[in-house]
Amino acid sequence: MTAAPQEIERGSDARPTSRVGVIGVGGMGACHARNIADIAGAEVTWVADPDAAAGQALANELGTRWVADGNEMIDDCDALVVACPEEYHSGYVLAAVDRGLPVLCEKPLTVELAEARAIVDAETARGARVVQVGFMRQYDERHVQVANALTSLGEVNHVRCIHRNTKSTPRPVLEILVTSMVHDIHTVRWLSQSEIVSVSTSTVHRDGVPRMVVLSCRLDNGGVASIEFDEAATGYEVSVEVSAQDGNVLAAEPHRALIRNRGAVSSKIGDDWFSPFLDTYRIEMRDWLASIVAGEARGPSAWDGLAAQSVATAAAASEISGHSEAVTLPDRPAIYQGDHS
Ligand code: ISE
């Protein structure tokens, strides 16, 4: 984990045309498909979803074709976006790896750790990366500013992630870890350029449901990290602060109007996780399409997916055992050396 943090690449359109199939037309799939349609040099050739009404509607909007089963269109695509429910990720990603097709897979890479390992093994056997995982904080301007500042601040000693979610339907801790906190786990690894070697989980339950999940992590560079997650906060917010040998860096506040009224200053926090990152998803897509043209996968890798998931799994074990749990990872294969995280 030695490579410099990634620069946001703006305005580089993918050429020649990449024919992309998008699997899953829910919120993220539709967002990715519309972003692809807006980028010159790329086109959505297929959308796939068992929901015929939603699939057909998106296909009509984008002037493309819909199919219920994504497996039927893979061989007619140059690249795939996998944004269907998590339990189906691994089948599609393995099919893409098998064909050497570039694939952008939403996080989490898989639900089961063994499936993430199988993807890393398959990619390693091919000898080259084709998988990018949707850890999009790596393309978010506020996070990239932190990463860039860290290049001149020396070894990272402490990463503090704050993630305030606004979910009203209760979820088990494991689901919170695997589908939401996995972002922060990746942020810690990426910004510290270190692996998390052990994790201890503390959960606050209110009215019998998990409300706060706090992870204390040890890093293999000798540093530590804390991830503070609120499942039902009053507004959606994500932030990060890093203390390093030669200084400290805190993510900028999102741009929000300051409202002065009745003798007080306030600003509105939105309550959805999507709108704060609309630009970020566009930048992520642009960079992924450009990487296809360049012929080299370069964003968050299947290894990052496996590592983040291994931490989430250890954190879930710690929630049950009440102790710190070691994170076990195989040796990092050569194809993932020198990645961004
Ligand atoms: C979602 O996928 C995200 O990306 C958000 O950051 C997270 O807060 C939310 O819980 C996830 O479902």
Tab-separated table of C-alpha atoms and ligand atoms in Angstrom:
chain	number	residue	atom	x	y	z
A	1	MET	CA	0.000	0.000	0.000
A	2	THR	CA	2.528	2.544	-1.112
A	3	ALA	CA	1.075	4.329	-4.122
A	4	ALA	CA	0.207	8.003	-3.890
A	5	PRO	CA	-3.448	8.903	-3.423
A	6	GLN	CA	-5.405	9.258	-6.571
A	7	GLU	CA	-5.937	12.544	-8.380
A	8	ILE	CA	-9.465	13.212	-9.484
A	9	GLU	CA	-9.524	13.075	-13.243
A	10	ARG	CA	-12.010	15.530	-14.702
A	11	GLY	CA	-13.212	15.952	-18.213
A	12	SER	CA	-11.448	12.967	-19.792
A	13	ASP	CA	-14.000	11.184	-21.954
A	14	ALA	CA	-13.589	7.546	-22.814
A	15	ARG	CA	-12.859	6.903	-26.506
A	16	PRO	CA	-13.413	4.836	-28.542
A	17	THR	CA	-16.903	3.824	-27.513
A	18	SER	CA	-17.152	1.293	-24.720
A	19	ARG	CA	-20.349	-0.765	-24.827
A	20	VAL	CA	-21.367	-1.116	-21.210
A	21	GLY	CA	-23.996	-3.445	-19.757
A	22	VAL	CA	-25.556	-2.303	-16.484
A	23	ILE	CA	-26.890	-5.041	-14.216
A	24	GLY	CA	-29.489	-3.769	-11.749
A	25	VAL	CA	-31.598	-0.675	-12.364
A	26	GLY	CA	-32.276	0.375	-8.755
A	27	GLY	CA	-30.926	3.675	-7.400
A	28	MET	CA	-27.219	3.018	-8.002
A	29	GLY	CA	-27.612	1.107	-11.279
A	30	ALA	CA	-29.828	3.814	-12.778
A	31	CYS	CA	-27.429	6.518	-11.567
A	32	HIS	CA	-24.446	4.743	-13.160
A	33	ALA	CA	-26.364	4.098	-16.401
A	34	ARG	CA	-27.368	7.779	-16.723
A	35	ASN	CA	-23.815	8.891	-16.016
A	36	ILE	CA	-22.468	6.541	-18.704
A	37	ALA	CA	-25.052	7.861	-21.171
A	38	ASP	CA	-23.781	11.414	-20.486
A	39	ILE	CA	-20.147	10.578	-21.210
A	40	ALA	CA	-18.996	10.765	-24.810
A	41	GLY	CA	-17.230	7.621	-25.922
A	42	ALA	CA	-19.351	5.255	-23.860
A	43	GLU	CA	-22.818	3.855	-24.290
A	44	VAL	CA	-25.160	1.677	-22.304
A	45	THR	CA	-25.877	-1.213	-24.640
A	46	TRP	CA	-27.993	-3.209	-22.207
A	47	VAL	CA	-29.692	-2.785	-18.865
A	48	ALA	CA	-30.616	-5.971	-16.998
A	49	ASP	CA	-33.092	-6.395	-14.172
A	50	PRO	CA	-35.812	-8.939	-13.357
A	51	ASP	CA	-38.152	-5.984	-12.728
A	52	ALA	CA	-39.507	-5.591	-16.271
A	53	ALA	CA	-41.272	-2.270	-15.672
A	54	ALA	CA	-38.229	-0.571	-14.122
A	55	GLY	CA	-35.804	-2.155	-16.612
A	56	GLN	CA	-37.865	-1.266	-19.647
A	57	ALA	CA	-38.448	2.285	-18.384
A	58	LEU	CA	-34.723	2.925	-17.973
A	59	ALA	CA	-33.964	1.273	-21.322
A	60	ASN	CA	-36.527	3.553	-23.025
A	61	GLU	CA	-35.139	6.628	-21.285
A	62	LEU	CA	-31.604	5.827	-22.462
A	63	GLY	CA	-32.564	4.443	-25.858
A	64	THR	CA	-31.126	1.023	-25.097
A	65	ARG	CA	-32.242	-2.583	-24.572
A	66	TRP	CA	-33.529	-4.346	-21.482
A	67	VAL	CA	-33.125	-7.988	-20.547
A	68	ALA	CA	-34.335	-9.715	-17.374
A	69	ASP	CA	-31.238	-11.875	-16.823
A	70	GLY	CA	-27.874	-10.111	-17.009
A	71	ASN	CA	-26.120	-13.351	-17.996
A	72	GLU	CA	-27.804	-13.161	-21.379
A	73	MET	CA	-26.120	-9.919	-22.414
A	74	ILE	CA	-22.613	-10.246	-20.979
A	75	ASP	CA	-21.126	-11.499	-24.239
A	76	ASP	CA	-22.505	-8.480	-26.089
A	77	CYS	CA	-20.687	-5.968	-23.853
A	78	ASP	CA	-17.170	-4.537	-23.542
A	79	ALA	CA	-17.602	-3.829	-19.838
A	80	LEU	CA	-20.079	-4.378	-17.013
A	81	VAL	CA	-21.490	-2.374	-14.140
A	82	VAL	CA	-22.818	-4.643	-11.392
A	83	ALA	CA	-25.345	-2.850	-9.203
A	84	CYS	CA	-27.871	-5.595	-8.500
A	85	PRO	CA	-28.596	-6.908	-4.969
A	86	GLU	CA	-25.368	-7.870	-3.210
A	87	GLU	CA	-26.032	-11.611	-3.134
A	88	TYR	CA	-25.786	-11.718	-6.950
A	89	HIS	CA	-22.569	-9.695	-7.253
A	90	SER	CA	-20.111	-12.572	-7.163
A	91	GLY	CA	-21.718	-14.555	-10.022
A	92	TYR	CA	-21.586	-11.589	-12.383
A	93	VAL	CA	-18.135	-10.448	-11.290
A	94	LEU	CA	-16.708	-13.950	-11.773
A	95	ALA	CA	-18.317	-14.129	-15.222
A	96	ALA	CA	-16.625	-10.826	-16.111
A	97	VAL	CA	-13.249	-11.951	-14.745
A	98	ASP	CA	-13.573	-15.176	-16.709
A	99	ARG	CA	-14.015	-13.194	-19.945
A	100	GLY	CA	-11.454	-10.514	-19.057
A	101	LEU	CA	-14.187	-7.843	-19.117
A	102	PRO	CA	-13.651	-4.695	-17.056
A	103	VAL	CA	-16.278	-4.621	-14.312
A	104	LEU	CA	-17.310	-1.904	-11.878
A	105	CYS	CA	-19.027	-3.674	-8.981
A	106	GLU	CA	-20.947	-1.761	-6.354
A	107	LYS	CA	-19.888	-2.290	-2.761
A	108	PRO	CA	-19.848	-4.629	-0.979
A	109	LEU	CA	-17.976	-6.774	-3.479
A	110	THR	CA	-19.810	-9.852	-2.150
A	111	VAL	CA	-21.826	-10.850	0.880
A	112	GLU	CA	-19.776	-13.926	1.775
A	113	LEU	CA	-16.073	-13.610	2.441
A	114	ALA	CA	-15.399	-16.861	0.565
A	115	GLU	CA	-16.916	-15.327	-2.569
A	116	ALA	CA	-14.645	-12.281	-2.326
A	117	ARG	CA	-11.662	-14.637	-1.977
A	118	ALA	CA	-12.810	-16.565	-5.048
A	119	ILE	CA	-12.868	-13.322	-7.065
A	120	VAL	CA	-9.374	-12.361	-5.900
A	121	ASP	CA	-8.156	-15.886	-6.736
A	122	ALA	CA	-9.754	-15.810	-10.191
A	123	GLU	CA	-8.284	-12.400	-10.991
A	124	THR	CA	-4.890	-13.474	-9.697
A	125	ALA	CA	-5.029	-16.586	-11.887
A	126	ARG	CA	-5.728	-14.346	-14.896
A	127	GLY	CA	-2.668	-12.317	-13.955
A	128	ALA	CA	-4.263	-8.882	-14.360
A	129	ARG	CA	-6.937	-6.790	-12.706
A	130	VAL	CA	-10.326	-6.211	-14.325
A	131	VAL	CA	-12.427	-5.506	-11.219
A	132	GLN	CA	-13.070	-2.110	-9.672
A	133	VAL	CA	-15.170	-1.888	-6.498
A	134	GLY	CA	-17.498	1.057	-5.900
A	135	PHE	CA	-15.666	2.526	-2.913
A	136	MET	CA	-16.431	5.959	-4.279
A	137	ARG	CA	-15.106	8.007	-1.336
A	138	GLN	CA	-11.824	7.716	-3.253
A	139	TYR	CA	-13.325	10.030	-5.896
A	140	ASP	CA	-15.010	12.461	-3.505
A	141	GLU	CA	-13.382	15.870	-3.513
A	142	ARG	CA	-13.493	16.323	0.274
A	143	HIS	CA	-11.821	12.936	0.795
A	144	VAL	CA	-9.307	13.438	-2.027
A	145	GLN	CA	-8.217	16.731	-0.440
A	146	VAL	CA	-7.454	14.820	2.759
A	147	ALA	CA	-5.529	12.144	0.862
A	148	ASN	CA	-3.506	14.773	-0.986
A	149	ALA	CA	-2.684	16.658	2.228
A	150	LEU	CA	-1.466	13.418	3.788
A	151	THR	CA	1.245	12.947	1.174
A	152	SER	CA	3.319	15.558	3.018
A	153	LEU	CA	2.327	14.826	6.618
A	154	GLY	CA	4.280	11.619	7.256
A	155	GLU	CA	3.081	8.369	8.781
A	156	VAL	CA	-0.598	8.201	9.719
A	157	ASN	CA	-1.191	7.738	13.457
A	158	HIS	CA	-4.964	7.935	13.751
A	159	VAL	CA	-7.906	7.982	11.343
A	160	ARG	CA	-11.307	8.994	12.675
A	161	CYS	CA	-14.328	8.368	10.445
A	162	ILE	CA	-17.749	9.734	11.276
A	163	HIS	CA	-20.723	8.341	9.370
A	164	ARG	CA	-24.213	9.521	10.235
A	165	ASN	CA	-26.914	7.545	8.481
A	166	THR	CA	-30.636	8.302	8.492
A	167	LYS	CA	-32.211	4.847	8.309
A	168	SER	CA	-35.602	4.478	9.946
A	169	THR	CA	-35.923	0.702	9.475
A	170	PRO	CA	-33.804	-1.268	11.960
A	171	ARG	CA	-31.015	-3.481	10.589
A	172	PRO	CA	-28.774	-6.074	12.255
A	173	VAL	CA	-25.219	-4.986	13.095
A	174	LEU	CA	-23.785	-7.366	10.472
A	175	GLU	CA	-25.766	-5.626	7.732
A	176	ILE	CA	-24.696	-2.202	8.978
A	177	LEU	CA	-21.070	-3.342	8.889
A	178	VAL	CA	-21.186	-4.998	5.481
A	179	THR	CA	-23.321	-2.521	3.549
A	180	SER	CA	-22.622	0.846	5.193
A	181	MET	CA	-19.496	0.842	7.385
A	182	VAL	CA	-17.540	-0.987	4.699
A	183	HIS	CA	-17.110	2.471	3.109
A	184	ASP	CA	-15.409	3.812	6.234
A	185	ILE	CA	-13.296	0.674	6.572
A	186	HIS	CA	-12.039	1.337	3.055
A	187	THR	CA	-11.458	5.014	3.882
A	188	VAL	CA	-9.242	4.001	6.821
A	189	ARG	CA	-7.182	1.600	4.675
A	190	TRP	CA	-6.898	4.043	1.793
A	191	LEU	CA	-5.935	7.115	3.816
A	192	SER	CA	-3.542	5.285	6.147
A	193	GLN	CA	-2.091	3.168	3.319
A	194	SER	CA	-2.230	0.377	5.901
A	195	GLU	CA	-4.170	-2.774	6.572
A	196	ILE	CA	-6.413	-3.074	9.615
A	197	VAL	CA	-5.008	-5.964	11.660
A	198	SER	CA	-7.552	-6.132	14.481
A	199	VAL	CA	-10.895	-4.628	15.350
A	200	SER	CA	-13.066	-4.249	18.403
A	201	THR	CA	-16.769	-3.435	18.111
A	202	SER	CA	-18.956	-1.562	20.593
A	203	THR	CA	-22.639	-1.210	19.836
A	204	VAL	CA	-25.253	0.946	21.511
A	205	HIS	CA	-28.738	-0.556	21.330
A	206	ARG	CA	-31.797	1.604	21.943
A	207	ASP	CA	-35.260	0.117	22.154
A	208	GLY	CA	-33.689	-3.213	21.215
A	209	VAL	CA	-32.201	-2.041	17.910
A	210	PRO	CA	-28.625	-1.092	17.007
A	211	ARG	CA	-28.245	2.685	17.026
A	212	MET	CA	-24.481	3.384	17.233
A	213	VAL	CA	-21.694	1.085	16.089
A	214	VAL	CA	-18.165	2.129	17.011
A	215	LEU	CA	-15.098	0.275	15.711
A	216	SER	CA	-11.624	0.600	17.259
A	217	CYS	CA	-9.007	-0.658	14.851
A	218	ARG	CA	-5.276	-1.351	14.981
A	219	LEU	CA	-3.308	-0.712	11.798
A	220	ASP	CA	-0.271	-2.555	10.531
A	221	ASN	CA	1.736	0.687	10.489
A	222	GLY	CA	1.367	0.849	14.299
A	223	GLY	CA	-1.421	3.449	14.128
A	224	VAL	CA	-5.065	3.195	15.148
A	225	ALA	CA	-8.447	4.133	13.712
A	226	SER	CA	-11.917	4.725	15.029
A	227	ILE	CA	-15.090	4.520	13.006
A	228	GLU	CA	-18.179	6.066	14.562
A	229	PHE	CA	-21.442	5.139	12.903
A	230	ASP	CA	-24.889	6.473	13.837
A	231	GLU	CA	-27.685	4.560	12.117
A	232	ALA	CA	-30.476	7.055	12.711
A	233	ALA	CA	-28.966	10.518	12.899
A	234	THR	CA	-30.886	13.710	12.306
A	235	GLY	CA	-29.151	14.268	8.956
A	236	TYR	CA	-26.806	12.332	6.628
A	237	GLU	CA	-23.156	13.274	7.117
A	238	VAL	CA	-19.801	11.682	6.393
A	239	SER	CA	-16.527	13.093	7.629
A	240	VAL	CA	-12.960	12.062	8.328
A	241	GLU	CA	-10.047	13.448	10.327
A	242	VAL	CA	-6.497	12.113	10.198
A	243	SER	CA	-3.618	12.739	12.595
A	244	ALA	CA	-0.191	12.080	11.124
A	245	GLN	CA	3.404	12.531	12.298
A	246	ASP	CA	3.728	16.069	10.930
A	247	GLY	CA	0.204	17.369	11.211
A	248	ASN	CA	-3.482	16.801	11.188
A	249	VAL	CA	-6.095	17.088	8.434
A	250	LEU	CA	-9.862	17.330	8.690
A	251	ALA	CA	-12.203	16.978	5.678
A	252	ALA	CA	-13.759	20.271	4.630
A	253	GLU	CA	-17.369	20.883	5.518
A	254	PRO	CA	-19.727	20.288	2.582
A	255	HIS	CA	-20.795	23.513	0.858
A	256	ARG	CA	-24.069	24.589	2.430
A	257	ALA	CA	-25.719	27.965	2.657
A	258	LEU	CA	-25.612	29.590	6.082
A	259	ILE	CA	-29.040	30.828	7.037
A	260	ARG	CA	-29.378	33.723	9.471
A	261	ASN	CA	-32.783	33.876	11.063
A	262	ARG	CA	-34.222	34.932	14.414
A	263	GLY	CA	-30.833	35.717	15.862
A	264	ALA	CA	-29.278	32.354	14.910
A	265	VAL	CA	-27.120	30.966	12.089
A	266	SER	CA	-28.014	27.541	10.718
A	267	SER	CA	-27.516	25.343	7.673
A	268	LYS	CA	-29.627	22.473	6.444
A	269	ILE	CA	-28.298	18.915	6.524
A	270	GLY	CA	-29.980	16.664	3.960
A	271	ASP	CA	-31.274	13.278	4.998
A	272	ASP	CA	-30.326	11.077	2.022
A	273	TRP	CA	-26.941	9.489	1.302
A	274	PHE	CA	-27.207	9.921	-2.435
A	275	SER	CA	-27.309	13.646	-3.159
A	276	PRO	CA	-24.076	14.598	-1.339
A	277	PHE	CA	-22.198	12.294	-3.733
A	278	LEU	CA	-23.817	12.999	-7.121
A	279	ASP	CA	-20.656	14.619	-8.503
A	280	THR	CA	-18.561	11.875	-6.952
A	281	TYR	CA	-20.441	9.147	-8.835
A	282	ARG	CA	-19.914	11.058	-12.097
A	283	ILE	CA	-16.185	11.388	-11.447
A	284	GLU	CA	-15.935	7.718	-10.473
A	285	MET	CA	-17.675	6.702	-13.713
A	286	ARG	CA	-15.533	8.987	-15.856
A	287	ASP	CA	-12.372	7.582	-14.340
A	288	TRP	CA	-13.537	3.981	-14.694
A	289	LEU	CA	-14.411	4.493	-18.381
A	290	ALA	CA	-11.085	6.210	-18.974
A	291	SER	CA	-9.316	3.277	-17.314
A	292	ILE	CA	-11.000	0.928	-19.795
A	293	VAL	CA	-9.651	2.968	-22.693
A	294	ALA	CA	-6.229	3.031	-21.025
A	295	GLY	CA	-6.461	-0.755	-20.691
A	296	GLU	CA	-5.624	-0.826	-16.982
A	297	ALA	CA	-7.875	-1.151	-13.950
A	298	ARG	CA	-6.811	1.455	-11.396
A	299	GLY	CA	-9.571	2.246	-8.892
A	300	PRO	CA	-10.359	0.353	-5.683
A	301	SER	CA	-9.634	-3.297	-6.399
A	302	ALA	CA	-11.082	-6.704	-5.612
A	303	TRP	CA	-8.324	-6.902	-3.009
A	304	ASP	CA	-9.746	-3.764	-1.387
A	305	GLY	CA	-13.173	-5.412	-1.508
A	306	LEU	CA	-11.822	-8.558	0.175
A	307	ALA	CA	-9.825	-6.624	2.785
A	308	ALA	CA	-12.760	-4.381	3.740
A	309	GLN	CA	-15.037	-7.362	3.969
A	310	SER	CA	-12.549	-9.259	6.135
A	311	VAL	CA	-12.555	-6.330	8.567
A	312	ALA	CA	-16.364	-6.210	8.568
A	313	THR	CA	-16.461	-9.952	9.276
A	314	ALA	CA	-13.972	-9.632	12.145
A	315	ALA	CA	-15.979	-6.674	13.493
A	316	ALA	CA	-19.128	-8.805	13.449
A	317	ALA	CA	-17.248	-11.553	15.343
A	318	SER	CA	-16.075	-8.979	17.888
A	319	GLU	CA	-19.662	-7.812	18.399
A	320	ILE	CA	-20.491	-11.368	19.478
A	321	SER	CA	-17.314	-12.248	21.416
A	322	GLY	CA	-16.963	-8.892	23.168
A	323	HIS	CA	-13.204	-8.976	22.448
A	324	SER	CA	-10.904	-7.535	19.853
A	325	GLU	CA	-10.703	-9.858	16.831
A	326	ALA	CA	-7.773	-10.343	14.463
A	327	VAL	CA	-8.369	-9.678	10.761
A	328	THR	CA	-7.047	-12.520	8.658
A	329	LEU	CA	-5.985	-11.839	5.100
A	330	PRO	CA	-4.026	-13.997	2.667
A	331	ASP	CA	-0.763	-12.614	1.284
A	332	ARG	CA	-1.455	-9.756	-1.098
A	333	PRO	CA	-1.021	-11.072	-4.657
A	334	ALA	CA	1.426	-9.228	-6.899
A	335	ILE	CA	-1.304	-7.898	-9.202
A	336	TYR	CA	-2.582	-5.783	-6.297
A	337	GLN	CA	0.760	-4.366	-5.228
A	338	GLY	CA	1.074	-0.638	-5.824
A	339	ASP	CA	-2.694	-0.060	-5.935
A	340	HIS	CA	-4.161	3.180	-4.713
A	341	SER	CA	-5.155	1.874	-1.330
B	1	ISE	C1	-25.102	3.402	0.909
B	1	ISE	O1	-24.772	2.428	-0.008
B	1	ISE	C2	-24.006	4.369	1.057
B	1	ISE	O2	-23.176	4.473	0.215
B	1	ISE	C3	-24.059	5.272	2.197
B	1	ISE	O3	-22.876	5.962	2.414
B	1	ISE	C4	-24.454	4.572	3.452
B	1	ISE	O4	-24.637	5.511	4.459
B	1	ISE	C5	-25.709	3.793	3.252
B	1	ISE	O5	-26.075	3.182	4.438
B	1	ISE	C6	-25.479	2.765	2.196
B	1	ISE	O6	-26.638	2.004	2.014
